[in-house]
PDB file of C-alpha atoms and ligand atoms in Angstrom:
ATOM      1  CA  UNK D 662      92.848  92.986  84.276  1.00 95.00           C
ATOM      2  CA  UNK D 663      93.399  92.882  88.077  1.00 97.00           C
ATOM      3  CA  UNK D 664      94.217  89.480  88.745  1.00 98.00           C
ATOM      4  CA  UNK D 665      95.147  88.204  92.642  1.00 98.00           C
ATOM      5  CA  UNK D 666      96.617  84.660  93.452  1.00 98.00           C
ATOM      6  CA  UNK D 667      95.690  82.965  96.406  1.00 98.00           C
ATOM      7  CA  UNK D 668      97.910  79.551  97.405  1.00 98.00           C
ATOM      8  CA  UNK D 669      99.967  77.912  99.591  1.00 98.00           C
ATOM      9  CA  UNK D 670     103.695  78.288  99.820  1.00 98.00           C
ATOM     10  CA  UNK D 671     105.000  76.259  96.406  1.00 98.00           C
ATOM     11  CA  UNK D 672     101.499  75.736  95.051  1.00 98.00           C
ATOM     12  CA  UNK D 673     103.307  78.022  91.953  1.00 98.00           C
ATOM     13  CA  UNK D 674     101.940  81.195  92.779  1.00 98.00           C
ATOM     14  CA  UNK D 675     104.829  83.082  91.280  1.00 98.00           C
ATOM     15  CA  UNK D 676     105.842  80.892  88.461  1.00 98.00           C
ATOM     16  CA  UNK D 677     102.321  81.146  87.067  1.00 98.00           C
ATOM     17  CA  UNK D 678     102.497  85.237  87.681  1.00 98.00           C
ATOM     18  CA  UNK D 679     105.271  85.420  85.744  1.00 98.00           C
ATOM     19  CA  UNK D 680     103.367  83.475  82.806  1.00 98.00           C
ATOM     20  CA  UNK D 681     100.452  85.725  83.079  1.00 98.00           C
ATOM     21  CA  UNK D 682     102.582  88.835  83.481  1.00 98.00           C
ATOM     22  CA  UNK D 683     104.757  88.253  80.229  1.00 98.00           C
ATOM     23  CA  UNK D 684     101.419  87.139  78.411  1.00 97.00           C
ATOM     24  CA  UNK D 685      98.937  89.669  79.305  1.00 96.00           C
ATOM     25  CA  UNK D 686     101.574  92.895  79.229  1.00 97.00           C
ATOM     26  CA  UNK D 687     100.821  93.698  83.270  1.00 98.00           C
ATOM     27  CA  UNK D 688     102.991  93.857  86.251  1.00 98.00           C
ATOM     28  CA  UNK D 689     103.726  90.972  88.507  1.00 98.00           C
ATOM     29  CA  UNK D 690     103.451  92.197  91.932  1.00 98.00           C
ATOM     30  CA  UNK D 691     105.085  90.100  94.901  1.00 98.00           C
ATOM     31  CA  UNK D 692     105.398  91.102  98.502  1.00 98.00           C
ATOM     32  CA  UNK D 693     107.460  88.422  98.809  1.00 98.00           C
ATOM     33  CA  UNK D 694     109.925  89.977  95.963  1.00 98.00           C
ATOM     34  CA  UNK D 695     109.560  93.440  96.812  1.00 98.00           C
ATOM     35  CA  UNK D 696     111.128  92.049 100.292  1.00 98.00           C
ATOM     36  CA  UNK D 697     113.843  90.026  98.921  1.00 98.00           C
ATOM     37  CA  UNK D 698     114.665  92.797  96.527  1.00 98.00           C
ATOM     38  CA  UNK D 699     114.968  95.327  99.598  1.00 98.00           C
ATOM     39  CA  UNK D 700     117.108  92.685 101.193  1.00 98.00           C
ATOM     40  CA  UNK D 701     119.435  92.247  98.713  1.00 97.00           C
ATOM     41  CA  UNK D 702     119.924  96.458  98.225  1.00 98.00           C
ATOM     42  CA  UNK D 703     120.282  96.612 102.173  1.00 98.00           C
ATOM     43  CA  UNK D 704     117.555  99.504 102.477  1.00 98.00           C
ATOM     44  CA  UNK D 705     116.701 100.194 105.960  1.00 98.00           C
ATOM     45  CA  UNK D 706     113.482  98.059 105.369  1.00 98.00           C
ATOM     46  CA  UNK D 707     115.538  95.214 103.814  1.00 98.00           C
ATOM     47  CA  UNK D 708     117.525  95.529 107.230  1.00 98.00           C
ATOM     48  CA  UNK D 709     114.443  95.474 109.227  1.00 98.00           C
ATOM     49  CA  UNK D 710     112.393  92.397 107.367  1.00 98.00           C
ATOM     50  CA  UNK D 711     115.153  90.517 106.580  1.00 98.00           C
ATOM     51  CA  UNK D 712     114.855  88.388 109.850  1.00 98.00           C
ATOM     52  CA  UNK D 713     111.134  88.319 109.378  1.00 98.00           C
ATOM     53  CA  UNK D 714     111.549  86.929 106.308  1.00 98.00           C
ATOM     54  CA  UNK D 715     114.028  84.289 107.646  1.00 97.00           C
ATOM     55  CA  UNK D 716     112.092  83.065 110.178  1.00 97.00           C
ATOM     56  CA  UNK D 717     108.800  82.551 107.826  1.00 97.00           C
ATOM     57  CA  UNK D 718     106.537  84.710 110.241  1.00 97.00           C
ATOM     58  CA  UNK D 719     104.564  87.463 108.709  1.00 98.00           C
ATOM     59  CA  UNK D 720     105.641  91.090 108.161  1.00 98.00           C
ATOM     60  CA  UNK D 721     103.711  93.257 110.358  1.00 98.00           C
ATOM     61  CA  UNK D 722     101.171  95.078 108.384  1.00 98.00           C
ATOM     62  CA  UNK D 723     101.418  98.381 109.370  1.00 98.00           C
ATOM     63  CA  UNK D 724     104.845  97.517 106.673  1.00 98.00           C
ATOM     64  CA  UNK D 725     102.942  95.424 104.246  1.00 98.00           C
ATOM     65  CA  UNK D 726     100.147  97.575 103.435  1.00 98.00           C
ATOM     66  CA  UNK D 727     102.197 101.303 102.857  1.00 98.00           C
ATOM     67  CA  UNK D 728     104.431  98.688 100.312  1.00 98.00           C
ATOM     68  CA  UNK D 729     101.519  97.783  98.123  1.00 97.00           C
ATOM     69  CA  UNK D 730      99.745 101.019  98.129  1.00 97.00           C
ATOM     70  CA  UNK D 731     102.901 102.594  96.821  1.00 96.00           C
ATOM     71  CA  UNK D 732     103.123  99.861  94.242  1.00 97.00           C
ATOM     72  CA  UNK D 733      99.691  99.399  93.298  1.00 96.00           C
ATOM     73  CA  UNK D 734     100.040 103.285  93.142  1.00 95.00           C
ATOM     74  CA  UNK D 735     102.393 103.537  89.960  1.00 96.00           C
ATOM     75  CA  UNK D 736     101.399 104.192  86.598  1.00 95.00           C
ATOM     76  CA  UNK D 737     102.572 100.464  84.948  1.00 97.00           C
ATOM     77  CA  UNK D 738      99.706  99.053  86.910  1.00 96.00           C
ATOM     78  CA  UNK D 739      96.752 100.830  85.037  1.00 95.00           C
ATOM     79  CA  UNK D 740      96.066  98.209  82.304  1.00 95.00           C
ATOM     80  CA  UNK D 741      96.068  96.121  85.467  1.00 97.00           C
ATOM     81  CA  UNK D 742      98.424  93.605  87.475  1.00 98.00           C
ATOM     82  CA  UNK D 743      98.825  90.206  88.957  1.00 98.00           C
ATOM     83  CA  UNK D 744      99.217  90.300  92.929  1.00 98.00           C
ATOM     84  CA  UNK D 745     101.178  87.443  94.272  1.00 98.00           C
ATOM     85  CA  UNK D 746     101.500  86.968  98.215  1.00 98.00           C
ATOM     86  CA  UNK D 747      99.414  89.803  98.935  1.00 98.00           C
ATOM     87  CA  UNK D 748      97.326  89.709 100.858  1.00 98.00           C
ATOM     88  CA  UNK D 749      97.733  87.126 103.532  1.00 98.00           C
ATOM     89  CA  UNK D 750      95.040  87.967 106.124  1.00 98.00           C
ATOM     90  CA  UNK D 751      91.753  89.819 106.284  1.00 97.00           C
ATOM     91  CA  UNK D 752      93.170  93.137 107.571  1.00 98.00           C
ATOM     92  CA  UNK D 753      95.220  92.946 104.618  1.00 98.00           C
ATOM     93  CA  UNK D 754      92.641  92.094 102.611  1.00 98.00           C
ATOM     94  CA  UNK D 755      89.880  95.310 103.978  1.00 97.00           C
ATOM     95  CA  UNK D 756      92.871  97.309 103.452  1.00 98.00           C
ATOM     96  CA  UNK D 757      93.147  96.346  99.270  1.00 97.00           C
ATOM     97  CA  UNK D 758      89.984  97.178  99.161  1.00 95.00           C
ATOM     98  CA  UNK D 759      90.150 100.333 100.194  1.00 96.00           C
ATOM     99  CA  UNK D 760      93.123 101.026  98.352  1.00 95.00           C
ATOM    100  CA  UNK D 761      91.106  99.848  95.050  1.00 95.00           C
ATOM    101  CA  UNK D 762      88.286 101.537  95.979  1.00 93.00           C
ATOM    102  CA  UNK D 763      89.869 104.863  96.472  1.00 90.00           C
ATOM    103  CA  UNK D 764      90.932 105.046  92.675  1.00 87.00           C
ATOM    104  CA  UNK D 765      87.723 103.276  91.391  1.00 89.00           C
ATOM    105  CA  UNK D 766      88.867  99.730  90.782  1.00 93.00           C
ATOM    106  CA  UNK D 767      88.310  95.764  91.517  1.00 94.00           C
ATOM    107  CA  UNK D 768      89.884  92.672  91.724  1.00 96.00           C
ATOM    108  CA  UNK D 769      88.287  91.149  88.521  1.00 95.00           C
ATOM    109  CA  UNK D 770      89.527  87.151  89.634  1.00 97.00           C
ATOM    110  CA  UNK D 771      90.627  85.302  92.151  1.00 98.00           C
ATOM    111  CA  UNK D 772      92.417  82.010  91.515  1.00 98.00           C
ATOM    112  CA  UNK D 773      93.072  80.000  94.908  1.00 98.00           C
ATOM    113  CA  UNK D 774      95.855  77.424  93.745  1.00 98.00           C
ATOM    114  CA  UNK D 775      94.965  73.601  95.685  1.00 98.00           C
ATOM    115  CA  UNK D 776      97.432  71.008  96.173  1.00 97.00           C
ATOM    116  CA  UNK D 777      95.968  68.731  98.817  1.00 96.00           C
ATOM    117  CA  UNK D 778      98.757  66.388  99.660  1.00 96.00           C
ATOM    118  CA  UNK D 779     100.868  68.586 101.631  1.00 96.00           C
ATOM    119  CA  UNK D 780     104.299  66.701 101.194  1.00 97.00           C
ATOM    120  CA  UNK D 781     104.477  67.590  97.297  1.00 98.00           C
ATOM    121  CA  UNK D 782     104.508  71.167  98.527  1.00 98.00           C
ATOM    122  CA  UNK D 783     107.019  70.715 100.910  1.00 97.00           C
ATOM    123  CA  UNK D 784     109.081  68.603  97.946  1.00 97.00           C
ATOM    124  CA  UNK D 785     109.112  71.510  95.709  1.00 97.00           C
ATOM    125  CA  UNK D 786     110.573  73.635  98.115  1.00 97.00           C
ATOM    126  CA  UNK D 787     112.879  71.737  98.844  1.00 95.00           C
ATOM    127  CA  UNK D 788     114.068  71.175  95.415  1.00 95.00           C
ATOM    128  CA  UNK D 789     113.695  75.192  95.286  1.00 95.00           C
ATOM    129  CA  UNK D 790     116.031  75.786  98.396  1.00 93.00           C
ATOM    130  CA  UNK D 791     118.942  73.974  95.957  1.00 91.00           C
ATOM    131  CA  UNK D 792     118.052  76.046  93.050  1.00 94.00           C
ATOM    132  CA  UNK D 793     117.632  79.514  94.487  1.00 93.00           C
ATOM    133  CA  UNK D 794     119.141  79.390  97.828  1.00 91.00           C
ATOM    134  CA  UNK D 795     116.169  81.034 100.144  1.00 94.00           C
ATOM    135  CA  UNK D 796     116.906  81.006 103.348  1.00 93.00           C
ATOM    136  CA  UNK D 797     113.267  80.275 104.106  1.00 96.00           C
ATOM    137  CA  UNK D 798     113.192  76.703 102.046  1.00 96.00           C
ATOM    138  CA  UNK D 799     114.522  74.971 104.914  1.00 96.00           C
ATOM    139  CA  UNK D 800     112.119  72.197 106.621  1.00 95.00           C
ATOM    140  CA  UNK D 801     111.003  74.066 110.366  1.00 96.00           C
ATOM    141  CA  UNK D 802     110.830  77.261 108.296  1.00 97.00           C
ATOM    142  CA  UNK D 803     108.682  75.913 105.582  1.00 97.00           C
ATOM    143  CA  UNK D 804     106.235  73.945 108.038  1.00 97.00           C
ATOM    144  CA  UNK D 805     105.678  77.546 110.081  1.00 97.00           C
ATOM    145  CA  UNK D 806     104.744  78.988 106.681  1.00 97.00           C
ATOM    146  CA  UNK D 807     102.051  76.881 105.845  1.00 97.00           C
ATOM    147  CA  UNK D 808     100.893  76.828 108.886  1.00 97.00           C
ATOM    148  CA  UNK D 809     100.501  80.194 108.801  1.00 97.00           C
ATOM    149  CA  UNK D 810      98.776  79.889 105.477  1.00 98.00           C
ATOM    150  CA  UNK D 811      96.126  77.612 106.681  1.00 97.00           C
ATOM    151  CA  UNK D 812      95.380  79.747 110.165  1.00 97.00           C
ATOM    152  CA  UNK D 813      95.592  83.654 108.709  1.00 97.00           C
ATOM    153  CA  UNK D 814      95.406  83.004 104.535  1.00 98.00           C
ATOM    154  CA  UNK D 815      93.510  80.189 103.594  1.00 97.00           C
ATOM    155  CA  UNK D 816      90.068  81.559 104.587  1.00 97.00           C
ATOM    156  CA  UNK D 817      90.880  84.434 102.769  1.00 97.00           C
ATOM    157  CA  UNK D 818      89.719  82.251  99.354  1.00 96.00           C
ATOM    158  CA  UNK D 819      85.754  81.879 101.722  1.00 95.00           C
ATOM    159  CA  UNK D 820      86.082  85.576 101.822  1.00 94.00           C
ATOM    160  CA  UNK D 821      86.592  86.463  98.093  1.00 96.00           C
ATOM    161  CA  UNK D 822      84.230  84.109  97.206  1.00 95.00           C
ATOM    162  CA  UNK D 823      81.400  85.419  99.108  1.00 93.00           C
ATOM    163  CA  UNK D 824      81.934  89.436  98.167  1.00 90.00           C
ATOM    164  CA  UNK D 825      83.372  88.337  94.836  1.00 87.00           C
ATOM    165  CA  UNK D 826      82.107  85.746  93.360  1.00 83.00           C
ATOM    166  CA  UNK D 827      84.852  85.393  90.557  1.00 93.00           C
ATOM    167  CA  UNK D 828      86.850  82.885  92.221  1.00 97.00           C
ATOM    168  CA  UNK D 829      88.181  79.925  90.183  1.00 97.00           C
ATOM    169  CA  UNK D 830      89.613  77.060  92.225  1.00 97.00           C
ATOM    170  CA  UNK D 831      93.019  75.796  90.264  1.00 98.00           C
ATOM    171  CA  UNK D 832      94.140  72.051  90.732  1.00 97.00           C
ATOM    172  CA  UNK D 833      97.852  73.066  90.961  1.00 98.00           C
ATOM    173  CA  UNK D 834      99.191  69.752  91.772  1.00 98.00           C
ATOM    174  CA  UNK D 835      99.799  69.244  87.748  1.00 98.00           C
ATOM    175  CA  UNK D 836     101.988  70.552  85.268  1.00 98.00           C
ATOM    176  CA  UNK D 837     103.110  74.018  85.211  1.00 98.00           C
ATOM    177  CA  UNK D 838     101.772  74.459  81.691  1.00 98.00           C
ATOM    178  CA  UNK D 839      98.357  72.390  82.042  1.00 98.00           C
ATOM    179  CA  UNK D 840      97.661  75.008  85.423  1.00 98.00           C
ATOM    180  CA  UNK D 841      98.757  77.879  83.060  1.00 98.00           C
ATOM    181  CA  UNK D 842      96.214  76.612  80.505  1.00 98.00           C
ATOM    182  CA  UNK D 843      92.946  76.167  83.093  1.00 97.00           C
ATOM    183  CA  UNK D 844      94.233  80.009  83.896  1.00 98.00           C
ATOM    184  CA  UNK D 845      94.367  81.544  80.310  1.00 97.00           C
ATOM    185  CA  UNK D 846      90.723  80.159  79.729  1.00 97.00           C
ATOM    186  CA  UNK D 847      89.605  81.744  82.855  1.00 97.00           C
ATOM    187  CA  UNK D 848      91.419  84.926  81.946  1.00 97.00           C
ATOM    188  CA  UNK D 849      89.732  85.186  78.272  1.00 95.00           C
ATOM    189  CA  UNK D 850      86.132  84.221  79.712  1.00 93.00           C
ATOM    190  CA  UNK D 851      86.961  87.475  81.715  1.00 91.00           C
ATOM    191  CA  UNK D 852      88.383  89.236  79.047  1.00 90.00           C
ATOM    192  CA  UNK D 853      85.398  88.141  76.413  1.00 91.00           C
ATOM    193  CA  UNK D 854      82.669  89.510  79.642  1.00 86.00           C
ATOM    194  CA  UNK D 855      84.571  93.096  79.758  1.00 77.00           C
TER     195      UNK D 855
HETATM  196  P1  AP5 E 996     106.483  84.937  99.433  1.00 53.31           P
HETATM  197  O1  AP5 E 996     107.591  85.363  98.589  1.00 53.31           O
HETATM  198  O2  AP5 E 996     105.106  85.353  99.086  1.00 53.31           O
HETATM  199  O3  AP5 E 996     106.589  83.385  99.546  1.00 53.31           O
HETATM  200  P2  AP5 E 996     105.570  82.280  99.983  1.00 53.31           P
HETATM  201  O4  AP5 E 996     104.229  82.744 100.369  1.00 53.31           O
HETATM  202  O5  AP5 E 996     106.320  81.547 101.021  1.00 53.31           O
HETATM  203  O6  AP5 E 996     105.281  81.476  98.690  1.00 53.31           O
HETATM  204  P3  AP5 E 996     106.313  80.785  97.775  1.00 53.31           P
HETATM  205  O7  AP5 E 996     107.039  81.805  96.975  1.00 53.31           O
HETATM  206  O8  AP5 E 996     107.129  79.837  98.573  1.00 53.31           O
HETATM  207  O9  AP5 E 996     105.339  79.915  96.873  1.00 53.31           O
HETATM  208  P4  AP5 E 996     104.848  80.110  95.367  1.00 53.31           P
HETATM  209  O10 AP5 E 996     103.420  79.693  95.364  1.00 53.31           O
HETATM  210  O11 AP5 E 996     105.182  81.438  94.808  1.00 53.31           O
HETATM  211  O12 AP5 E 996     105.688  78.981  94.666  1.00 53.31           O
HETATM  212  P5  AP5 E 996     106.651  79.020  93.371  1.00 53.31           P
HETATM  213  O13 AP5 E 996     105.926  79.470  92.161  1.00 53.31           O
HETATM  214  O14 AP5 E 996     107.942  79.689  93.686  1.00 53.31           O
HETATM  215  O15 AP5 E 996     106.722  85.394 100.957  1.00 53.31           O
HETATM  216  C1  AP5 E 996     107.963  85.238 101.583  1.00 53.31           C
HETATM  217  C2  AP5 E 996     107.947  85.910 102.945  1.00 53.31           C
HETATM  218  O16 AP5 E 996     107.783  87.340 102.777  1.00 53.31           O
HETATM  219  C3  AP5 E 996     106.807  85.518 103.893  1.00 53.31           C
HETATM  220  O17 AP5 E 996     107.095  84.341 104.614  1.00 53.31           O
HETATM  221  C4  AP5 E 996     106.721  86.753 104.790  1.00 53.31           C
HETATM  222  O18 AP5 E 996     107.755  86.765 105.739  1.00 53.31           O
HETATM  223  C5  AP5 E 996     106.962  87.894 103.812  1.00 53.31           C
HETATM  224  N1  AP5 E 996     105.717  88.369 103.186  1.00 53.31           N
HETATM  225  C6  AP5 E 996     105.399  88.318 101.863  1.00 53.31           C
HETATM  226  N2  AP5 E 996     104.178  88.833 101.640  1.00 53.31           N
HETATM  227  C7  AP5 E 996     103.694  89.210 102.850  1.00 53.31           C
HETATM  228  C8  AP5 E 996     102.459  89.769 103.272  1.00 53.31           C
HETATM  229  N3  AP5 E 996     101.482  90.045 102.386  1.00 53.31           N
HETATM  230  N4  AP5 E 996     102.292  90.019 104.587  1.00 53.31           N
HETATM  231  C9  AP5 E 996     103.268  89.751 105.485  1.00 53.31           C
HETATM  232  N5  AP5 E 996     104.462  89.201 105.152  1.00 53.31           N
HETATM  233  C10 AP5 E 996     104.670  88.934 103.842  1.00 53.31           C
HETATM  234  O19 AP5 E 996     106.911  77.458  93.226  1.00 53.31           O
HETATM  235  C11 AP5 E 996     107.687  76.772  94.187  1.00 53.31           C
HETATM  236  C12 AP5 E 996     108.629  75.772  93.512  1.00 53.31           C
HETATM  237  O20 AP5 E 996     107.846  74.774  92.850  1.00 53.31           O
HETATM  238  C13 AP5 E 996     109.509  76.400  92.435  1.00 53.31           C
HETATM  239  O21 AP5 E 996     110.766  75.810  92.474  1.00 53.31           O
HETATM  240  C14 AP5 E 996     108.782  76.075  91.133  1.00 53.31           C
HETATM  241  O22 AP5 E 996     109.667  75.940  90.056  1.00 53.31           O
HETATM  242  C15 AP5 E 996     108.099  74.761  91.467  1.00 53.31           C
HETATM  243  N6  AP5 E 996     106.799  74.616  90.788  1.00 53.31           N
HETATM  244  C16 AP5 E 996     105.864  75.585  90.614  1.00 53.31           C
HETATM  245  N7  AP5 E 996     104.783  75.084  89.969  1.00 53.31           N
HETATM  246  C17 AP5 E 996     105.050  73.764  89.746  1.00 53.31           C
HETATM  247  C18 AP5 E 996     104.316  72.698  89.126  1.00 53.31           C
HETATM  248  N8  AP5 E 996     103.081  72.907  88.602  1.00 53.31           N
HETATM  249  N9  AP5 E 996     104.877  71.482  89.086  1.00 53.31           N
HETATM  250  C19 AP5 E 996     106.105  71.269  89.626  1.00 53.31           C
HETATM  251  N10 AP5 E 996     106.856  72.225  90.212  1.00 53.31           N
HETATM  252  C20 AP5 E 996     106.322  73.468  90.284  1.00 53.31           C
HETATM  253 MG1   MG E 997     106.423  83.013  95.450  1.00 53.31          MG
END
């Protein structure tokens, strides 16, 4: 099942991956990660993002899209995956689905995660910059992010929805397991269609 989240910055984009990646047997794939993990080896591309990512603006895209082709190109994704951060504008978007296209595939559902009051966002990642130390929880950082999110990302859910159709709004302002359930049902209506 090719699954893609759509969400603001601490809507839970990657703590309900991980739920769906260890439940349905398919790779959690986050640009995000694939960054910080690059980082923390001190590639030459960690060396080169690595201020990008500090100062919460987005990696250009002539970076972004070569990194998921390559990882949407290995074998562990062929049952299917979970894409996480990715993508985050429209070029990035034209440009997955070309890559899908290319070896015959689709993004089967879109979940956009909601949380309308913007300050319980900003609370979680706070309460995440104590836990995990990301040097792009702090408060101007985080406000430039979802800014960002609103100007290049959020109409990305309009644009789904009208070549798609599959896209399930989440309420993600609840409980990490009652936003995991409204997801497994819309997985296994998915799974019962196929
Ligand atoms: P990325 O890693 O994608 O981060 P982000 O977009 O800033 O999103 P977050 O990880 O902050 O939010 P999340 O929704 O995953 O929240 P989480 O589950 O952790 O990107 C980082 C940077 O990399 C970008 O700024 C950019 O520089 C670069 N980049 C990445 N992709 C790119 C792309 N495609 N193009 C260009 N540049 C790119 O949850 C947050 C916290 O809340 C956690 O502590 C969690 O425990 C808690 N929480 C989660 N759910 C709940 C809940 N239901 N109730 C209470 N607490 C909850
Ligand atoms: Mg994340």
């Amino acid at each position: 099942m090719n699954i893609l989240l759509l969400g603001p910055q601490g809507s839970g984009k990657g703590t309900q991956a991980k739920k769906i990646s260890a439940t349905y047997g398919i790779p959690h794939i986050s640009s995000g990660d694939l960054y910080r993990e690059a980082i923390a080896r001190g590639t030459e591309l960690g060396k080169q993002v690595e201020p990008i990512l500090a100062a919460g603006e987005l990696v250009p895209d002539e970076i972004t899209i070569p990194l998921i082709r390559d990882r949407l190109s290995r074998g562990d994704t062929t049952p299917g995956f979970v894409l996480d951060g990715y993508p985050r504008n429209l070029a990035q978007a034209d440009a997955l689905d070309e890559m899908l296209e290319d070896v015959g595939r689709t993004i089967e559902i879109v979940f956009v995660f909601y949380v309308p009051d913007r300050q319980q966002l900003v609370e979680r990642l706070h309460k995440r910059a104590h836990e995990e130390n990301r040097p792009d929880d702090t408060p101007e950082v985080i406000q430039r992010r979802l800014e960002t999110y609103e100007r290049e990302t959020a109409p990305l859910g309009e644009h789904y929805r009208t070549r798609l159709g599959n896209v399930v709004g989440i309420h993600a302002d609840r409980s990490v397991q009652d936003v995991f359930q409204e997801i497994s049902e819309a997985l296994s209506a998915v799974e019962a269609r196929a």
